[in-house]
Amino acid sequence: MVDHKVSKKICLVGDFGVGKTSLVRRFVDRSFSDQYLTTVGVKISRKLVEINPQSLQLLIWDLEGSSKFKAISATHLQGASGAIIVADLSRAETVKHLEDHIHTFLTINPKGMIIVALNKTDLVTTEAIAQVQKMPELNDPTKILGVYPTSAKTGDSVDQIFTKLAIAIL
Amino acid sequence: MNFLIKKLLEPKGMEYLSITKDLMIEDMSYGVKRFADLADTVEIGQDCRLGYPELIGMENMLMQILWGGSSSLELKGISRTNQKQPLYIDLYILGGQEQPNLINHNLLIFFEDVTDRMLLEQSLAQRSHEAALLLSSLTATKDYLQKIVTAIADALIVVTKSGAIKTINPAAQELFGYREDELINQPISLITSSHIFPDTYPQTIEVNCQKKDTSILTVAFSCSIIQTEVAGIDDLVYIGRDMTEQLQIQENLNLARTKAEEASQTKSLFLANMSHEIRTPMNGVLGLTELLAGTTLEPVQREFIEGIRTSGRNLLTIINEILDLSKLEAGQVQAEEYEFDLRDCVEDVVDLLAPLAHGKNLELTCMINPNLPIAIWGDRAKLGQILTNFLSNAIKFTAVGEIIVLVEPDPETGINFSVIDQGIGISAETINKLFTPFTQADNSTTRKYGGTGLGLAICKQLTQLMDGKIGVESKVGEGSRFWVSLPYDTNHADSDHQSQEFRFSGQTLLVVDSHTTTRWLVSTYAQSWGFNVAEASNKEEALDFLAAHPAPDLVITELALANIPELNHLPVIIVTRTNPEDTQLAIARNSDSYFLPKPLRLTRLLKSIENALYDHLPTQSRVNPPSTPSPKILNILLAEDNIINQKVASTLLKNLGHTVEIAANGAEVLKLLSTNSYDIILMDCQMPVLDGFATTAQIRQQEASTGMRTIIIAVTANAMKEDKEQCLASGMDDYLSKPFYKTEIEAMLKKWAKS
Ligand SMILES: Nc1nc2c(ncn2[C@@H]2O[C@H](COP(=O)(O)OP(=O)(O)O)[C@@H](O)[C@H]2O)c(=O)[nH]1
Ligand SMILES: [Mg+2]
């Protein structure tokens, strides 16, 4: 179709400040910054993922994070094959909102694939991570491909979540 | 493109694309490439998705517009990062025709530059998000603190400076029985009236608090000030723990201890009383036995009497030991400190027990390191008691051989006293049990040797009382060494001691004795006084010495070797043992030699040496020793209610040549005193009608007007120290404990007859 490559749209969804932009930067630019720069609107990044024998062009939509006052724009989610729903392990409310985000995404893209990233593992204890991973709403295989503790700061499991999602949507 | 649209878009800075149903670019405005992600790919006939990647995935949406399923699509706030400047665009997608048609349908995509708006939005969002993040981390911290406050088991109360309760955790609510809302903003005085709240904040304090149900509890609070930036508004935090239960436990413990102490006092009182009750009849038994022994008896009867006497004395010893131990264990005994003569104390004990040792044909030697000071501060009586115990044990358990009493400096403690024997020894297993009451080495020993096994337990208690150490080393079949080390000061100078040093400098002494220990003892002492000492262990050695050397200034020899004619013209001191054979031999010897009984006492040895050397001086330089006056006949009043004791005592006193009158109680004493006068009154303390103390007090009162003073000696069965003090306090002059022996009473009367 385009450029002889398969292109697929995926979205990063989650509350503001959970590390969506950082995860993309880590995956695409292989860098990280401690500084916080709020994303407004949408930033689209391209990344070619080799999945032998094919390659897949990922169009990664880094969406403006949702807050109390602003929901995620539905049109931005349109046509996405998958999503990485992100929470910040150091802020309990962002974990609580995961379910809403999953629901929103699936309403617009009922066949979309979902991976949950529990980000900022470097800030919390392994016990706290294990406890979040056990939450029943995150253990629904019909909706969720997997739940991964990640850290954009250390790079932990960052490549894995993108690759896993890419394979799933191919 | 319609000219009109161009006119409309231009002033707004908007651009447009027209695309076919295959998403190919068919028309575009001039500046639309500025909004592309990849500008090169924006050409007529190219796929629009190459330059505008946000359209990828939107295909379905676009088709719906194209076919009239929906009217338009807005994509807002797409950011382009390929530019030098930040760029945000909004996309509006519309169908190109009024009515969708199959031949000529297309889509129009309008682009608007919204960078200014988005940058404004960004700075607003940035601020609000940062604030929100800060708040959430603050909240998390606060939650965490709150959780700590809630979770701690101790009661936590935060109080303002003015005494209003600001925070109170669940533990505190439960402790005081209030709900949180009943306490918040209430004065702290609601739960405690203690004035420490809230003005002072000591580190820890125990205060009484009142619960809602008005019951009282004791709470231990630790208090500190919560320092803030703003001076003067610091709150105080109190963390408290209910001590009521702990105090209760403490109180119960105290009660239990008091009870135990009372019980132990009762026990010791009982034992003291019991000993008193037993001592009184014992006095009768022993006294009458003494009298009986003085009458003409058949040999068999004499034997029986001896048996009664020995058993009685043993019984008395046991009673004394039980009494001693029970007083020690009840903590009623204190170690005293006064100056005493170290040599006298040790040698007195050795002297006292020497006849026992010599009776068993045991050599007994006492060696006090001559470098030790003579005057010691401590409790002579208790040291004597320990040594007596050690030594009598040593004699008891040794059948053949010798016993040495050794007094030496102990670099760690002070002075070490050892009693070394060649007795049966003690096995390693039993050695540990030795110092606990009622355990002798084993039961068979008890049967064979007698005794309560209390002696060493008493010694241990006495040693502890004097801050000393006690111990034993032993080998079965070889003997034992019992020792006690006491913290005596050995560093003070002893003038007496120094003056004796070198006083015999240059003189020669020959020691002739087959007993190695005796030779060693004599030469050690003699050398410390400056003598040149030569030793001979038999007659031949002695003769050899006399032949080869000029005549010695003095010879000290054992009795068996004294018959060397070569010694006749020399000053000789003959050492004898206190057994009958030696005494007979000594008496039989026709010589003006000096006799010195074993065990050799340091002072006695010194005195004999002085005398022997003095006797050999020319006669005119001698000084006559004073002669002792013959004992005076005393007129004695015996106050005693027990008829047997009256008989015993009066017979004893009459045998000593004194005149005796008897009073059965204090009243009779006073009556007799109104007509007669006496040299000495022997006053029993416990008598009916008027006891010894009261009687004495009255006598002293009456004497106050006459100016006379009769000697009053207390006689009592209570062998307790307090009694002695009580006697003296009530005006008596001295004290005699029952049962008394002839020698004791004789000495006592002699002492007071002088005055
Ligand atoms: N320690 C740590 N900080 C992270 C991690 N991921 C993101 N951050 C920080 O979290 C803040 C928000 O990150 P960002 O990616 O902008 O979040 P977004 O709003 O979800 O896009 C930034 O200051 C990041 O540096 C992580 O894994 N560990
Ligand atoms: Mg972001």
Short mmCIF file of C-alpha atoms in Angstrom, two decimals, chain A residues 1-3 7-9 16-18 36-44 46 57 59 61 64-67 69-70 73 75-80 88 90-91 93 120, chain B residues 37-38 47 49-59 61 73-81 88 118-119 121-123 125-130 132-133 136 140:
data_model
loop_
_atom_site.label_atom_id
_atom_site.label_comp_id
_atom_site.label_asym_id
_atom_site.label_seq_id
_atom_site.Cartn_x
_atom_site.Cartn_y
_atom_site.Cartn_z
CA MET A 1 0.00 0.00 0.00
CA VAL A 2 2.35 2.71 1.22
CA ASP A 3 6.05 2.51 0.59
CA SER A 7 2.17 0.72 8.62
CA LYS A 8 0.12 0.41 11.79
CA LYS A 9 -1.08 3.01 14.23
CA PHE A 16 -0.62 12.87 32.39
CA GLY A 17 2.86 12.38 33.71
CA VAL A 18 2.82 8.59 33.81
CA TYR A 36 8.88 16.93 32.56
CA LEU A 37 7.48 18.59 29.48
CA THR A 38 3.74 18.21 29.22
CA THR A 39 2.55 16.92 25.90
CA VAL A 40 -0.30 18.82 24.31
CA GLY A 41 -2.10 17.58 21.23
CA VAL A 42 -0.48 14.60 19.53
CA LYS A 43 3.02 13.71 18.58
CA ILE A 44 3.42 11.00 16.03
CA ARG A 46 7.61 6.42 13.31
CA GLN A 57 6.29 0.56 10.41
CA LEU A 59 3.14 4.98 13.88
CA TRP A 61 0.71 8.31 18.72
CA GLU A 64 -1.92 14.28 25.53
CA GLY A 65 -2.46 12.69 28.91
CA SER A 66 -5.87 12.81 30.39
CA SER A 67 -6.54 14.88 33.48
CA PHE A 69 -10.45 18.44 33.25
CA LYS A 70 -9.64 16.92 29.89
CA SER A 73 -9.78 12.93 22.33
CA THR A 75 -10.82 10.93 17.17
CA HIS A 76 -7.15 10.56 18.01
CA LEU A 77 -7.76 6.95 18.96
CA GLN A 78 -9.56 6.21 15.69
CA GLY A 79 -8.01 3.57 13.52
CA ALA A 80 -5.43 2.40 16.05
CA ASP A 88 2.66 5.39 37.09
CA SER A 90 4.23 5.68 42.23
CA ARG A 91 0.77 7.28 41.86
CA GLU A 93 -4.75 6.99 41.10
CA LYS A 120 8.43 3.87 36.88
CA ASP B 37 5.70 15.69 7.87
CA LEU B 38 7.68 14.74 4.81
CA ASP B 47 -0.66 9.13 -1.70
CA ARG B 49 -0.64 9.55 3.71
CA LEU B 50 3.08 9.73 2.91
CA GLY B 51 3.30 13.38 3.77
CA TYR B 52 0.58 13.39 6.40
CA PRO B 53 1.01 10.25 8.53
CA GLU B 54 -1.91 11.16 10.81
CA LEU B 55 -4.13 9.97 7.98
CA ILE B 56 -2.80 6.41 8.30
CA GLY B 57 -5.47 4.38 10.04
CA MET B 58 -8.10 6.98 9.19
CA GLU B 59 -9.02 5.33 5.93
CA MET B 61 -13.32 7.47 8.45
CA LEU B 73 -13.62 14.87 10.63
CA GLU B 74 -11.49 17.08 12.79
CA LEU B 75 -7.96 16.12 13.85
CA LYS B 76 -6.68 18.64 16.28
CA GLY B 77 -3.31 19.53 17.70
CA ILE B 78 -1.07 17.43 15.49
CA SER B 79 2.49 18.42 16.23
CA ARG B 80 5.23 18.52 13.65
CA THR B 81 8.66 17.99 15.06
CA TYR B 88 0.88 22.46 15.67
CA MET B 118 -1.24 25.07 21.47
CA LEU B 119 1.82 26.72 22.99
CA GLU B 121 -2.27 25.53 26.12
CA GLN B 122 1.05 23.78 26.73
CA SER B 123 2.22 26.34 29.24
CA ALA B 125 -1.17 22.45 31.08
CA GLN B 126 2.45 22.32 32.15
CA ARG B 127 1.72 24.46 35.15
CA SER B 128 -1.40 22.69 36.19
CA HIS B 129 0.16 19.26 35.73
CA GLU B 130 3.25 20.20 37.67
CA ALA B 132 -1.03 18.40 40.37
CA LEU B 133 2.05 16.17 40.49
CA SER B 136 -0.05 14.18 44.64
CA ALA B 140 1.32 10.59 49.26
#
